[in-house]
Short mmCIF file of C-alpha atoms in Angstrom, two decimals:
data_model
loop_
_atom_site.label_atom_id
_atom_site.label_comp_id
_atom_site.label_asym_id
_atom_site.label_seq_id
_atom_site.Cartn_x
_atom_site.Cartn_y
_atom_site.Cartn_z
CA MET A 154 -83.91 -103.18 -119.65
CA PRO A 155 -82.16 -102.11 -116.14
CA THR A 156 -83.77 -99.97 -114.04
CA SER A 157 -82.38 -96.52 -112.36
CA ARG A 158 -82.15 -98.12 -109.22
CA THR A 159 -80.08 -101.71 -110.60
CA LEU A 160 -77.73 -98.62 -112.61
CA LEU A 161 -77.14 -96.43 -109.67
CA TRP A 162 -76.02 -99.37 -107.08
CA SER A 163 -74.25 -100.96 -109.74
CA GLY A 164 -72.32 -97.42 -110.15
CA LEU A 165 -72.44 -97.08 -106.35
CA ALA A 166 -70.70 -100.44 -106.14
CA ALA A 167 -68.15 -99.82 -108.90
CA ALA A 168 -66.98 -96.81 -107.59
CA ALA A 169 -66.35 -97.94 -104.25
CA GLY A 170 -64.47 -100.72 -105.54
CA GLY A 171 -62.18 -98.42 -107.66
CA ALA A 172 -61.87 -95.93 -104.78
CA VAL A 173 -60.38 -98.91 -102.56
CA LEU A 174 -58.27 -100.49 -105.60
CA CYS A 175 -57.06 -96.99 -105.90
CA ALA A 176 -56.21 -96.37 -102.32
CA LEU A 177 -54.52 -99.87 -102.47
CA GLY A 178 -52.41 -98.78 -104.79
CA TRP A 179 -51.41 -95.37 -103.79
CA TYR A 180 -50.20 -97.25 -100.48
CA GLY A 181 -48.43 -99.77 -102.39
CA ILE A 182 -46.49 -97.02 -104.37
CA SER A 183 -45.80 -95.50 -101.27
CA GLY A 184 -43.82 -97.66 -99.75
CA GLU A 185 -41.50 -98.13 -103.23
CA ARG A 186 -38.73 -95.74 -103.83
CA PHE A 187 -37.63 -97.00 -107.35
CA ALA A 188 -40.27 -96.52 -110.02
CA GLU A 189 -39.40 -99.89 -111.21
CA ARG A 190 -41.06 -101.40 -108.32
CA GLN A 191 -43.89 -99.06 -108.54
CA LEU A 192 -45.21 -100.27 -111.71
CA PRO A 193 -46.54 -103.58 -110.52
CA TYR A 194 -48.79 -101.47 -107.91
CA LEU A 195 -49.55 -98.85 -110.86
CA ALA A 196 -50.88 -102.02 -113.16
CA SER A 197 -52.85 -104.16 -111.06
CA CYS A 198 -54.76 -101.45 -108.37
CA THR A 199 -54.50 -98.23 -109.61
CA VAL A 200 -55.32 -98.05 -113.53
CA PRO A 201 -57.82 -101.05 -112.73
CA GLY A 202 -58.96 -98.84 -109.59
CA ALA A 203 -59.58 -95.59 -111.92
CA ALA A 204 -61.50 -97.60 -114.60
CA LEU A 205 -63.94 -98.67 -111.97
CA LEU A 206 -64.11 -94.98 -110.75
CA VAL A 207 -64.98 -94.16 -114.27
CA ALA A 208 -67.52 -96.82 -115.19
CA GLY A 209 -69.31 -96.02 -111.56
CA ALA A 210 -69.89 -92.47 -112.64
CA VAL A 211 -71.01 -93.32 -116.03
CA LEU A 212 -73.54 -95.85 -114.53
CA VAL A 213 -74.86 -93.22 -112.00
CA GLY A 214 -75.07 -90.77 -114.49
CA ALA A 215 -77.15 -93.03 -116.48
CA ALA A 216 -79.29 -94.01 -113.63
CA ALA A 217 -79.89 -90.19 -113.13
CA LEU A 218 -81.15 -89.96 -117.02
CA LEU A 219 -83.28 -92.69 -117.10
CA PRO A 220 -86.93 -91.97 -115.86
CA VAL A 221 -88.42 -93.56 -112.87
CA ARG A 222 -91.20 -95.41 -113.22
CA PRO A 223 -93.72 -95.62 -110.75
CA PRO A 224 -94.51 -99.41 -109.85
CA GLU A 225 -97.23 -101.05 -111.75
CA PRO A 226 -100.32 -101.43 -109.96
CA ARG A 227 -101.09 -104.84 -108.42
CA LEU A 228 -104.49 -106.31 -108.79
CA PRO A 229 -106.07 -108.14 -105.94
CA ASP A 230 -105.77 -111.90 -106.39
CA PRO A 231 -108.87 -113.71 -106.12
CA ASP A 232 -107.38 -116.51 -104.30
CA GLU A 233 -106.07 -114.40 -101.90
CA THR A 234 -107.70 -114.24 -98.27
CA PRO A 235 -109.16 -110.30 -97.51
CA PRO A 236 -107.68 -108.84 -94.69
CA PRO A 237 -109.66 -109.30 -91.56
CA SER A 238 -112.31 -106.63 -90.73
CA SER A 239 -113.24 -105.21 -87.72
CA ASP A 240 -116.98 -106.22 -88.07
CA GLY A 241 -118.10 -108.30 -84.97
CA PRO A 242 -116.38 -108.32 -81.92
CA VAL A 243 -113.08 -109.00 -80.68
CA LEU A 244 -112.34 -112.80 -79.88
CA ARG A 245 -109.88 -114.52 -77.77
CA VAL A 246 -109.01 -118.08 -77.23
CA PRO A 247 -109.43 -119.19 -73.70
CA GLY A 248 -106.20 -119.10 -71.98
CA GLY A 249 -104.73 -116.96 -74.89
CA THR A 250 -102.87 -113.89 -74.54
CA LEU A 251 -103.74 -111.88 -77.92
CA ALA A 252 -107.47 -110.47 -79.01
CA HIS A 253 -108.25 -110.98 -82.57
CA ARG A 254 -110.33 -109.46 -84.78
CA PRO A 255 -113.26 -111.89 -85.94
CA ASP A 256 -111.77 -113.15 -89.30
CA CYS A 257 -108.22 -113.26 -88.09
CA PRO A 258 -106.91 -116.55 -89.76
CA LEU A 259 -105.93 -117.49 -86.27
CA VAL A 260 -109.20 -117.70 -84.90
CA ALA A 261 -111.38 -117.67 -87.60
CA GLY A 262 -113.46 -121.15 -87.82
CA ARG A 263 -112.59 -121.76 -83.78
CA ALA A 264 -115.28 -123.06 -82.02
CA ASP A 265 -113.59 -121.99 -78.94
CA ALA A 266 -113.13 -118.54 -79.88
CA VAL A 267 -115.17 -116.04 -77.12
CA GLU A 268 -115.36 -112.69 -77.14
CA VAL A 269 -112.79 -110.70 -75.05
CA GLY A 270 -115.12 -108.76 -72.52
CA GLU A 271 -113.05 -106.84 -69.57
CA ALA A 272 -110.14 -108.84 -70.52
CA GLU A 273 -106.84 -106.93 -71.06
CA LEU A 274 -105.05 -109.06 -74.03
CA ALA A 275 -102.08 -107.78 -76.22
CA PRO A 276 -103.53 -106.94 -79.71
CA CYS A 277 -102.65 -109.71 -82.44
CA PRO A 278 -99.97 -108.41 -84.61
CA VAL A 279 -101.09 -110.59 -87.55
CA CYS A 280 -104.75 -109.06 -87.58
CA GLU A 281 -104.09 -105.78 -85.39
CA PRO A 282 -107.50 -105.27 -83.51
#
């Protein structure tokens, strides 16, 4: 079953394509003086462009009528590692430039990780201490 978001974007894309085809058809027709030479532009651009505009309007209207479903809640995966906690002192790796929480995957289990102390380090982008 299509979602309202899919219908909305499909409708907008169809309407945009239809507008482009109509503009190309108009541009082609405007350069021709005789009706016999204008018919190919009507058949190849303007009529399909108008059809796409109508289809786009129908799809956008259908998207507006569909109820918006809230996203289903995601249950935590038991195999997924929990986010780092802030219990314990902030750590760093000797010679490193980042400060880490104790359970940060970048320093967890490393024997050489030490407390930051007075050093001014940038926060780790993974654990954000």
